[in-house]
Coordinates of C-alpha atoms in Angstrom, one line a residue:
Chain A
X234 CA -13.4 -34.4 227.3
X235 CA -15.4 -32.7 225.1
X236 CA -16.9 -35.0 221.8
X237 CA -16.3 -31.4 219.6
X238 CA -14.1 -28.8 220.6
X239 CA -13.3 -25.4 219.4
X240 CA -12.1 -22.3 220.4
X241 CA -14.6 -20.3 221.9
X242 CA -12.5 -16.7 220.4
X243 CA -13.6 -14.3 219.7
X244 CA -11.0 -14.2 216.5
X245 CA -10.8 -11.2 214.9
X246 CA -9.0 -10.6 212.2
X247 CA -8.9 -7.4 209.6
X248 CA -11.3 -7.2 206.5
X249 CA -9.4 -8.9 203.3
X250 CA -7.2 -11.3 205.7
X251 CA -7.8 -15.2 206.2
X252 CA -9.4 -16.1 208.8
X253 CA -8.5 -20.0 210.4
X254 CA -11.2 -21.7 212.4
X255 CA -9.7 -25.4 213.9
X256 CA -12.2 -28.0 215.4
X257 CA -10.9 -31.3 217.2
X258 CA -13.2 -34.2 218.0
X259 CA -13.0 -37.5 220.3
X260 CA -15.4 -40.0 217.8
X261 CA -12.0 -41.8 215.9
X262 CA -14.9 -43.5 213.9
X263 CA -16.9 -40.0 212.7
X264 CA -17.7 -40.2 209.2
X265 CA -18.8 -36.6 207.9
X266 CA -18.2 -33.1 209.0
X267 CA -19.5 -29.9 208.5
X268 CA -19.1 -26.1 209.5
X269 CA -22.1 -23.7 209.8
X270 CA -22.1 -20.2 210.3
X271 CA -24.8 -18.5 212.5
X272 CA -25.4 -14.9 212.9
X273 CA -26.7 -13.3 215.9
X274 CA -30.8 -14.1 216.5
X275 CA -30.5 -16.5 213.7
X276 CA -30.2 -20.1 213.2
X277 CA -27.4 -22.5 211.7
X278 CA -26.8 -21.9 207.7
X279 CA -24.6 -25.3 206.7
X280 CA -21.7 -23.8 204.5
X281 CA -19.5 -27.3 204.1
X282 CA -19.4 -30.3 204.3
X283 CA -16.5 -32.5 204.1
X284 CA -16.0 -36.6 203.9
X285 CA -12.6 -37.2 202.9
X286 CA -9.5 -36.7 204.2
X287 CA -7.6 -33.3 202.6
X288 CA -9.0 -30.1 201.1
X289 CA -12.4 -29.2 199.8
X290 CA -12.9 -25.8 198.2
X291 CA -16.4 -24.0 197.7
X292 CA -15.9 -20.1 196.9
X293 CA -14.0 -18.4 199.6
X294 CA -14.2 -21.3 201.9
X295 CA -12.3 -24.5 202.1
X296 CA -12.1 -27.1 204.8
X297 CA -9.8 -29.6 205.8
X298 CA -9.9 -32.8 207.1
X299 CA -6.9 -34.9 208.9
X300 CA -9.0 -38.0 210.3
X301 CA -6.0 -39.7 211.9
X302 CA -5.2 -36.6 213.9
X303 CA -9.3 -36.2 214.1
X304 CA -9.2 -32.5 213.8
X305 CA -11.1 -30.3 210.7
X306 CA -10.5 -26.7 209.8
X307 CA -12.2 -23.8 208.1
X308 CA -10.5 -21.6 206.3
X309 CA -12.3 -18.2 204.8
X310 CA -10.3 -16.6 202.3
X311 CA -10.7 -12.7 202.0
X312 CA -12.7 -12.4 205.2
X313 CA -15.4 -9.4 205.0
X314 CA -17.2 -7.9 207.7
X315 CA -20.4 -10.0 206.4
X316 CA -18.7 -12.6 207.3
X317 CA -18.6 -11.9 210.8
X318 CA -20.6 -14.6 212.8
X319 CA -20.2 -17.8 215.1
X320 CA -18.9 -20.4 213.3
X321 CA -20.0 -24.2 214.5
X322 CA -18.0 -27.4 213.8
X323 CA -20.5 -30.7 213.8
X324 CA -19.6 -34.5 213.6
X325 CA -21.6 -37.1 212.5
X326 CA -21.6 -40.6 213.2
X327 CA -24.2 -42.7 211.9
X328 CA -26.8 -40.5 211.8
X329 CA -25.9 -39.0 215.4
X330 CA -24.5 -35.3 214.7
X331 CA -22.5 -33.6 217.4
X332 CA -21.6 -29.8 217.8
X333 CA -19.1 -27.8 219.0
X334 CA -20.1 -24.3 221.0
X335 CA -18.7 -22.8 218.0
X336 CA -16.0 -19.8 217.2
X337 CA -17.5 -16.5 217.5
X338 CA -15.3 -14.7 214.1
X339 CA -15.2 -10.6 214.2
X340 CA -14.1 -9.0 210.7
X341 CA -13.1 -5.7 211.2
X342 CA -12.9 -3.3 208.7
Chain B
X67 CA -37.4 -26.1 196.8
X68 CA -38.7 -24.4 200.3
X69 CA -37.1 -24.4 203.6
X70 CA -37.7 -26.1 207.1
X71 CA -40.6 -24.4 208.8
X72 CA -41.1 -24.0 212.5
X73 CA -44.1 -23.2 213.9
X74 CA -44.9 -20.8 216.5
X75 CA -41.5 -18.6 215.7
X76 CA -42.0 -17.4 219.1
X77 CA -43.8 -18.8 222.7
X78 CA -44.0 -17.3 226.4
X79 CA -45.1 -19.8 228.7
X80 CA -45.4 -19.9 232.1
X81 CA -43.9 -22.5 234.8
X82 CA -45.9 -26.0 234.9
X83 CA -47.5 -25.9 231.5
X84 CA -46.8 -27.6 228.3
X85 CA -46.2 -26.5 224.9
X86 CA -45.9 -27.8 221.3
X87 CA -43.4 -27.1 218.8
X88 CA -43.8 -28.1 215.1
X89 CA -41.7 -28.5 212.9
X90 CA -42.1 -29.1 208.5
X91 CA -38.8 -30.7 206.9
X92 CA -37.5 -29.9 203.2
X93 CA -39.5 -31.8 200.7
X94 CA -38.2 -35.2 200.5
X95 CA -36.2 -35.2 203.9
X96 CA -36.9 -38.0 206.0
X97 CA -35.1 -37.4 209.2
X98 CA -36.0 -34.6 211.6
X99 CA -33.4 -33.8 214.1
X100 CA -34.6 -31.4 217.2
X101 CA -32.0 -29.1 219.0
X102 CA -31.9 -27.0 222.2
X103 CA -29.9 -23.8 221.8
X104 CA -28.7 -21.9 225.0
X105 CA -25.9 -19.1 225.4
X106 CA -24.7 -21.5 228.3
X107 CA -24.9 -25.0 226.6
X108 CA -25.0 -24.3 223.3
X109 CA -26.8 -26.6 220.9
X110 CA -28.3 -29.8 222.4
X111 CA -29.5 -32.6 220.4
X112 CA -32.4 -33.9 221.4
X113 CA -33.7 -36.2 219.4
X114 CA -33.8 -37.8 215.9
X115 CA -36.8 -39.2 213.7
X116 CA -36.5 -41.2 211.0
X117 CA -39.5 -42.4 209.4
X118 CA -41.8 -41.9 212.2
X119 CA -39.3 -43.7 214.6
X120 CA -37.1 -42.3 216.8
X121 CA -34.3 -43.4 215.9
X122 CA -31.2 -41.0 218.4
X123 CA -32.0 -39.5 221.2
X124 CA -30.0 -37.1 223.7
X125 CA -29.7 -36.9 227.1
X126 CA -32.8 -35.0 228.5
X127 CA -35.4 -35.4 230.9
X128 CA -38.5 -37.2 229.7
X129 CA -40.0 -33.9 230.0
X130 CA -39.0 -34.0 226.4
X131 CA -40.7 -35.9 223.7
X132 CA -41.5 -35.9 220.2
X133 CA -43.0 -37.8 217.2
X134 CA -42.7 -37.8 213.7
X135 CA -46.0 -38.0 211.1
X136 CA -46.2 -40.0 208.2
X137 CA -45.6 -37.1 206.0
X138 CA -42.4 -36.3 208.0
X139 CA -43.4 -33.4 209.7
X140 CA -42.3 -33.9 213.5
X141 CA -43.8 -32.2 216.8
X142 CA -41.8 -31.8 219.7
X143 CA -43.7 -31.5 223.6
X144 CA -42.3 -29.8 226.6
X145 CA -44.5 -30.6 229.5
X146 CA -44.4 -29.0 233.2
X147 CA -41.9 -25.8 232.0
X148 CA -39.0 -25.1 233.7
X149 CA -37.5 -21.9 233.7
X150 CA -34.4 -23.7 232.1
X151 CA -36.6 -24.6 229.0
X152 CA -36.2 -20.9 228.2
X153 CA -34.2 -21.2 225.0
X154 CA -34.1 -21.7 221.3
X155 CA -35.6 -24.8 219.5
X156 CA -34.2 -25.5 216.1
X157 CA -35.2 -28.2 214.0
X158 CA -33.2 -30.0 211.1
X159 CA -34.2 -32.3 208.5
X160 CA -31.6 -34.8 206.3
X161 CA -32.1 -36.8 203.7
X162 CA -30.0 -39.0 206.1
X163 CA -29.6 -42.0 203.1
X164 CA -26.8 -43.0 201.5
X165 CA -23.8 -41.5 202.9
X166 CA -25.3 -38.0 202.6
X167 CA -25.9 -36.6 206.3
X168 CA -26.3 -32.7 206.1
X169 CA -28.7 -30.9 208.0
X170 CA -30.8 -28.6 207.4
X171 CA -32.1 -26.0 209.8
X172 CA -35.1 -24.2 210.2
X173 CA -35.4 -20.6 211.8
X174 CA -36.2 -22.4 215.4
X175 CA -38.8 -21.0 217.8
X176 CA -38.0 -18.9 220.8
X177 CA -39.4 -20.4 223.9
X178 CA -39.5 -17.9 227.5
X179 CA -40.8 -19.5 230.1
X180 CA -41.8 -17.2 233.1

C-alpha cells in the first residue's frame, strides 16, 4: 500500500464548475498536510496547508481534513483553465514529508 | 523575501561521471529537503538537512549524498551516472520549527544523463 494515494485522472471538469481532488494516506500519526499544484516543466508551488481536522478556506481553495478516516481533499471553487495542472497531496510526519504522484486536473473552457 | 535557488537549472552528463547540484534555501529556512522527480516515480525524497545534519533520508543508493553548509545552503552529489539519474532535482527548504512544516520549492535542475 501506498503511504499517499491519489487518483492519477486526468479530471476534467468545465471552466466555472468545482473541481474535487481526494488524497488518502497510511501514516495514522501524520501531523500536517498540504496540496501543491505543479504545471507542466515546472516545479511544486505549495497552495495549502492544513493541521486540523475540518475545513480551511484560502480564495477559491479549501481543504479538508478527516484524520480518523486519514483522507484530505482539495476543493477549487470556480475552476478556470489557469487552473489546469497536476495537483500533489503531501504528508508530513515529523519532519519526514511524503507525496502522492498527484491528480493531473484539465479545465476546459 | 527571495526564493530557493538551484544551481545549474540544467546538466547533461554522461554515464560514469559525477555531478553537483546546489541548492540556496529562503532566508531563514533551516531545513533543505532534496527530491527526485520522474514521470515514472514521481517525486522521491531523498534526503533532509537540518542544520548541517542529515537528519531523513530516503531509500536510494549511496550513489546519492549530500551536505548542508553552515549558512544552510545544501549540495547534493551524484557519482558514477546512471541513465536512470536522468530526471528532475528539486530542492525545498522549511523553517521546519515549531509545528510549521511547509516546503518550499525551488525551480529544480534538469539532469540527462547520456
Amino acid at each position: 500500500q501506498k503511504e499517499v494515494e491519489q487518483n492519477s485522472g486526468p479530471l476534467s471538469v468545465p471552466e466555472g464548475a468545482i473541481a474535487s481532488l481526494n488524497c488518502t494516506y497510511s501514516d495514522r500519526v501524520s501531523q500536517s498536510f498540504f496540496w501543491y499544484r505543479q504545471y507542466s516543466g515546472k516545479s511544486p508551488e505549495l497552495i495549502m496547508s492544513i493541521y486540523s481536522n475540518g475545513d480551511k478556506e484560502d480564495g477559491r481553495f479549501t481543504a479538508q481534513l478527516n484524520k480518523a478516516s486519514q483522507y484530505v481533499s482539495l476543493l477549487i471553487r470556480d475552476s478556470q483553465p489557469s487552473d489546469s495542472a497536476t495537483y500533489l497531496c503531501a504528508v508530513n510526519n515529523n519532519n519526514d514529508m511524503r507525496f502522492g504522484a498527484g491528480t493531473r486536473l484539465t479545465v476546459k473552457p | 523575501k527571495a526564493g530557493v535557488t538551484q544551481t545549474p537549472r540544467y546538466l547533461i552528463k554522461t554515464r560514469g561521471q559525477q555531478v553537483t547540484l546546489s541548492c540556496s534555501p529562503i532566508s531563514g529556512h533551516r531545513s533543505v529537503s532534496w527530491y527526485q522527480q520522474t514521470p515514472g516515480q514521481g517525486l522521491q525524497f531523498l534526503f533532509e538537512y537540518f542544520s548541517e545534519t542529515q537528519r531523513n533520508k530516503g531509500n536510494f543508493p549511496g550513489r546519492f549524498s549530500g551536505r548542508q553548509f553552515s549558512n544552510s545552503r545544501s549540495e547534493m552529489n551524484v557519482s558514477t551516472l546512471e541513465l536512470g539519474d536522468s530526471a528532475l532535482y528539486l530542492c525545498a527548504s522549511s523553517l521546519a520549527r515549531a509545528g510549521i512544516y511547509e516546503q518550499y520549492f525551488g525551480p529544480g535542475t534538469r539532469l540527462t544523463v547520456t
